[in-house]
Tab-separated table of N, CA and C in Angstrom:
chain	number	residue	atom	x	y	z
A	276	UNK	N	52.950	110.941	68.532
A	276	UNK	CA	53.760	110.662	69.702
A	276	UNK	C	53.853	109.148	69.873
A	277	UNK	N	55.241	108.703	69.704
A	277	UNK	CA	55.504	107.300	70.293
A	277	UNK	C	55.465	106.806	71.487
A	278	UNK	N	55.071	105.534	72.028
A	278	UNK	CA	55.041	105.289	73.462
A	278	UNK	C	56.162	104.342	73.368
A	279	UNK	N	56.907	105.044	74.490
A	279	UNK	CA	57.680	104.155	75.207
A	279	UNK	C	57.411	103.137	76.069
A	280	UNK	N	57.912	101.614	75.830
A	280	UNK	CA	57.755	100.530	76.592
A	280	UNK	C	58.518	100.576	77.807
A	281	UNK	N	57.899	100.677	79.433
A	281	UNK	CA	59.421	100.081	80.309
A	281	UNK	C	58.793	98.986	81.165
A	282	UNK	N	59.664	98.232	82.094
A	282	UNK	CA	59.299	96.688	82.499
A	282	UNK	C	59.022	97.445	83.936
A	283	UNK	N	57.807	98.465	84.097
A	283	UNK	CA	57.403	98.822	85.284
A	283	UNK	C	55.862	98.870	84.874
A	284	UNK	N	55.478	98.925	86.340
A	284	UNK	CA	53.691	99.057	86.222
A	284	UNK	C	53.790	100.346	87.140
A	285	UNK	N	54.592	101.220	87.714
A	285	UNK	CA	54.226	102.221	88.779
A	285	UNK	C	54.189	103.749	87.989
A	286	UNK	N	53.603	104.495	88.591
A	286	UNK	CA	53.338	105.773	87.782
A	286	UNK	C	54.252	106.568	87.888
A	287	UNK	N	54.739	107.548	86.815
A	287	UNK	CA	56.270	108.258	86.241
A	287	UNK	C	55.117	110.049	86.875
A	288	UNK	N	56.526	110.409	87.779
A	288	UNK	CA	56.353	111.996	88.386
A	288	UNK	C	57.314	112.654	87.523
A	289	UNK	N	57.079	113.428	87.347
A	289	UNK	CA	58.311	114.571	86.303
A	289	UNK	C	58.329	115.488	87.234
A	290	UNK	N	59.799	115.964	87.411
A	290	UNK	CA	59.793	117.158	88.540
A	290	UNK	C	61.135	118.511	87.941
A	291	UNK	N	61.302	118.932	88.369
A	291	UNK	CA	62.258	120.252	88.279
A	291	UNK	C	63.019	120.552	89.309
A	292	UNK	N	64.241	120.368	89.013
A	292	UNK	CA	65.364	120.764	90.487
A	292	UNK	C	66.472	121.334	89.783
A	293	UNK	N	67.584	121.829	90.808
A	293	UNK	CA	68.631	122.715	90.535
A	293	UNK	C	69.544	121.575	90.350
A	294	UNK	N	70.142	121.973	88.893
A	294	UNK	CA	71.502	121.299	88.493
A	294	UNK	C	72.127	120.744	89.223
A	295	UNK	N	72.461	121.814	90.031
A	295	UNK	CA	73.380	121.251	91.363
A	295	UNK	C	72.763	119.987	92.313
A	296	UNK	N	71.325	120.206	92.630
A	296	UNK	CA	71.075	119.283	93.019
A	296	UNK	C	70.401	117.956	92.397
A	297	UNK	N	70.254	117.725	91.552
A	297	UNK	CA	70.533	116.643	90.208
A	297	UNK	C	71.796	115.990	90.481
A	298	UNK	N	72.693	116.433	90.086
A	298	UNK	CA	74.230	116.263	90.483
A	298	UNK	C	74.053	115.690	91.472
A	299	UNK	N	74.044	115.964	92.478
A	299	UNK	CA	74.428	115.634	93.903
A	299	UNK	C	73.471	114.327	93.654
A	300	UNK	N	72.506	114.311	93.860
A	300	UNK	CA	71.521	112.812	93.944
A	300	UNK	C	72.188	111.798	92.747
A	301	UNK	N	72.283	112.621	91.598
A	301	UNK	CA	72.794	111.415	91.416
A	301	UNK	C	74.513	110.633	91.546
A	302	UNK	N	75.047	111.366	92.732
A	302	UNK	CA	76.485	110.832	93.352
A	302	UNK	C	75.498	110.154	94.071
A	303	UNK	N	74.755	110.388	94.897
A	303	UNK	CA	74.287	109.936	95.838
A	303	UNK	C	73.689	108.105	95.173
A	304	UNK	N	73.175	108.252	94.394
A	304	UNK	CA	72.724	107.137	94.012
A	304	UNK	C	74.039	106.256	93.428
A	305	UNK	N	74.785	106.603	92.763
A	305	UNK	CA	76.011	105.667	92.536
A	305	UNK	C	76.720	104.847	93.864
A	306	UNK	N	76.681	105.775	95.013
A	306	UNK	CA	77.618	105.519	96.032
A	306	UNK	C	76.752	104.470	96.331
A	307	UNK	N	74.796	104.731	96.964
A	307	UNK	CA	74.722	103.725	96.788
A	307	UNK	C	74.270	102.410	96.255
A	308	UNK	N	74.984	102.412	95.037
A	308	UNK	CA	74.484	101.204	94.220
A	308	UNK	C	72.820	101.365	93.950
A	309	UNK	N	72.558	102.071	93.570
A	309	UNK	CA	71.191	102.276	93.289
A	309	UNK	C	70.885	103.395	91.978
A	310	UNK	N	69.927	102.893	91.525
A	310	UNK	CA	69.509	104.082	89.921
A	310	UNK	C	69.114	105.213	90.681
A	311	UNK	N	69.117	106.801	89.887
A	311	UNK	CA	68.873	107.904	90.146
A	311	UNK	C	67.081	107.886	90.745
A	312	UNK	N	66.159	107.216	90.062
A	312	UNK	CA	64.839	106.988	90.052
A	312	UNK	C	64.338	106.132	91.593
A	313	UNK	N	65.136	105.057	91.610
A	313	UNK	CA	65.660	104.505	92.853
A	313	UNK	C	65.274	104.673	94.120
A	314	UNK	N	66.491	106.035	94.232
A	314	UNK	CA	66.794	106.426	94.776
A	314	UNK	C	65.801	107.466	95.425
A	315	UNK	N	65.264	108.410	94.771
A	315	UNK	CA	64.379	109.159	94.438
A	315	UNK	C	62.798	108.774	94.892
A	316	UNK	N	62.530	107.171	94.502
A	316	UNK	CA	61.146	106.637	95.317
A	316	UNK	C	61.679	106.250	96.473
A	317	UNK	N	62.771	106.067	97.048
A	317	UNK	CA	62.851	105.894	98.257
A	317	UNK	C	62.701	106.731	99.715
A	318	UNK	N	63.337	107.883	98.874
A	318	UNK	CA	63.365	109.365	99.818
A	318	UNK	C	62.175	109.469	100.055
A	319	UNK	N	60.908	109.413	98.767
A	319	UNK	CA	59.693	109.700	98.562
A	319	UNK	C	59.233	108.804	99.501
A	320	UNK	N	59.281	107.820	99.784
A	320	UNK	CA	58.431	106.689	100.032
A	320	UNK	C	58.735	106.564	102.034
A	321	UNK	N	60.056	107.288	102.021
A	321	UNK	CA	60.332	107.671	103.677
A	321	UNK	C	59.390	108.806	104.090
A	322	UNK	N	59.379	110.180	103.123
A	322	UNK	CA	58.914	111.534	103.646
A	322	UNK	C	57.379	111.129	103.592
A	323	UNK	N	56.403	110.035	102.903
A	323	UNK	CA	55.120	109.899	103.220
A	323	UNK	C	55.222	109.559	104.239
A	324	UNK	N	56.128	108.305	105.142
A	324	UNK	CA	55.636	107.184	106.071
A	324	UNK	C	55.508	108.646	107.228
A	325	UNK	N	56.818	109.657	107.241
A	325	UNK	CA	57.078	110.477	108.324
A	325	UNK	C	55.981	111.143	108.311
A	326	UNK	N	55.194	111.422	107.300
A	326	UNK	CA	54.056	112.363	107.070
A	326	UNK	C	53.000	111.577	107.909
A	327	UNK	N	53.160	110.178	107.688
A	327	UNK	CA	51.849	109.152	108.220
A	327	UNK	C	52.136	108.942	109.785
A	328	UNK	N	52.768	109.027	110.130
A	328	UNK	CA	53.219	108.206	111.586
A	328	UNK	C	53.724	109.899	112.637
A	329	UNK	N	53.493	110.912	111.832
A	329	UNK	CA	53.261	112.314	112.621
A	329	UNK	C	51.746	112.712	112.676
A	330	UNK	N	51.045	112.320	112.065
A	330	UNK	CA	49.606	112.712	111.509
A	330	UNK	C	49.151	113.314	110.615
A	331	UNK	N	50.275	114.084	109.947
A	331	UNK	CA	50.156	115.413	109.107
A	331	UNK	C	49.603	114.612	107.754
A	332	UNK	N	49.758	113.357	107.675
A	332	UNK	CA	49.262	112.706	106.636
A	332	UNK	C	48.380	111.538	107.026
A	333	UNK	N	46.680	111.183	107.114
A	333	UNK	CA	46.088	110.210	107.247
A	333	UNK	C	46.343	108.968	106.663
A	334	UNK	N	46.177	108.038	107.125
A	334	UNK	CA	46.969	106.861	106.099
A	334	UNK	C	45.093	106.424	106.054
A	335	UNK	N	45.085	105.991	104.517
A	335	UNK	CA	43.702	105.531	104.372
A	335	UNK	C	43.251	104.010	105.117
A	336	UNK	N	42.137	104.188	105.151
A	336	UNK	CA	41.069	103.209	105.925
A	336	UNK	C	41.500	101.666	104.868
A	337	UNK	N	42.186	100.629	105.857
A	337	UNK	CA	42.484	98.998	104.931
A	337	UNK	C	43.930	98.889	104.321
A	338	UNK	N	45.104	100.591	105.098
A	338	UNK	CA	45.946	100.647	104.118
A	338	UNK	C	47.084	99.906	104.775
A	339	UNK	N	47.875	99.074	105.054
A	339	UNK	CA	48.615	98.036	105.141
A	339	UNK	C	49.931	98.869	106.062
A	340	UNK	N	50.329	98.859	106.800
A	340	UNK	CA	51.646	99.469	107.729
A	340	UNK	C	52.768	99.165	107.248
């Protein structure tokens, strides 16, 4: 197995979704000006904060707001 080089240091999630919605995200990411992946840590990176700032998710002890 070859390793692929990319100009990131953050860790790669592999996931499974419906065609259809593949598709759709990635209109979504063209419209706006943003890569499919992008796009994708961003959603991610909203549904933790909502998780953190409801309680349903502890934010760890020193972890930066």
């Amino acid at each position: 197995m070859h390793e692929t080089l990319v100009a990131t240091n953050k860790s790669r999630i592999v996931s499974y979704v419906d065609p259809e919605i593949k598709e759709k995200l990635e209109r979504l990411a063209e419209v706006r000006l943003r890569s499919l992946s992008n796009l994708i840590e961003a959603a991610l990176v909203d549904e933790v904060a909502r998780a953190e700032a409801s309680g349903e998710l502890p934010k760890k002890t020193g972890q930066k707001n």
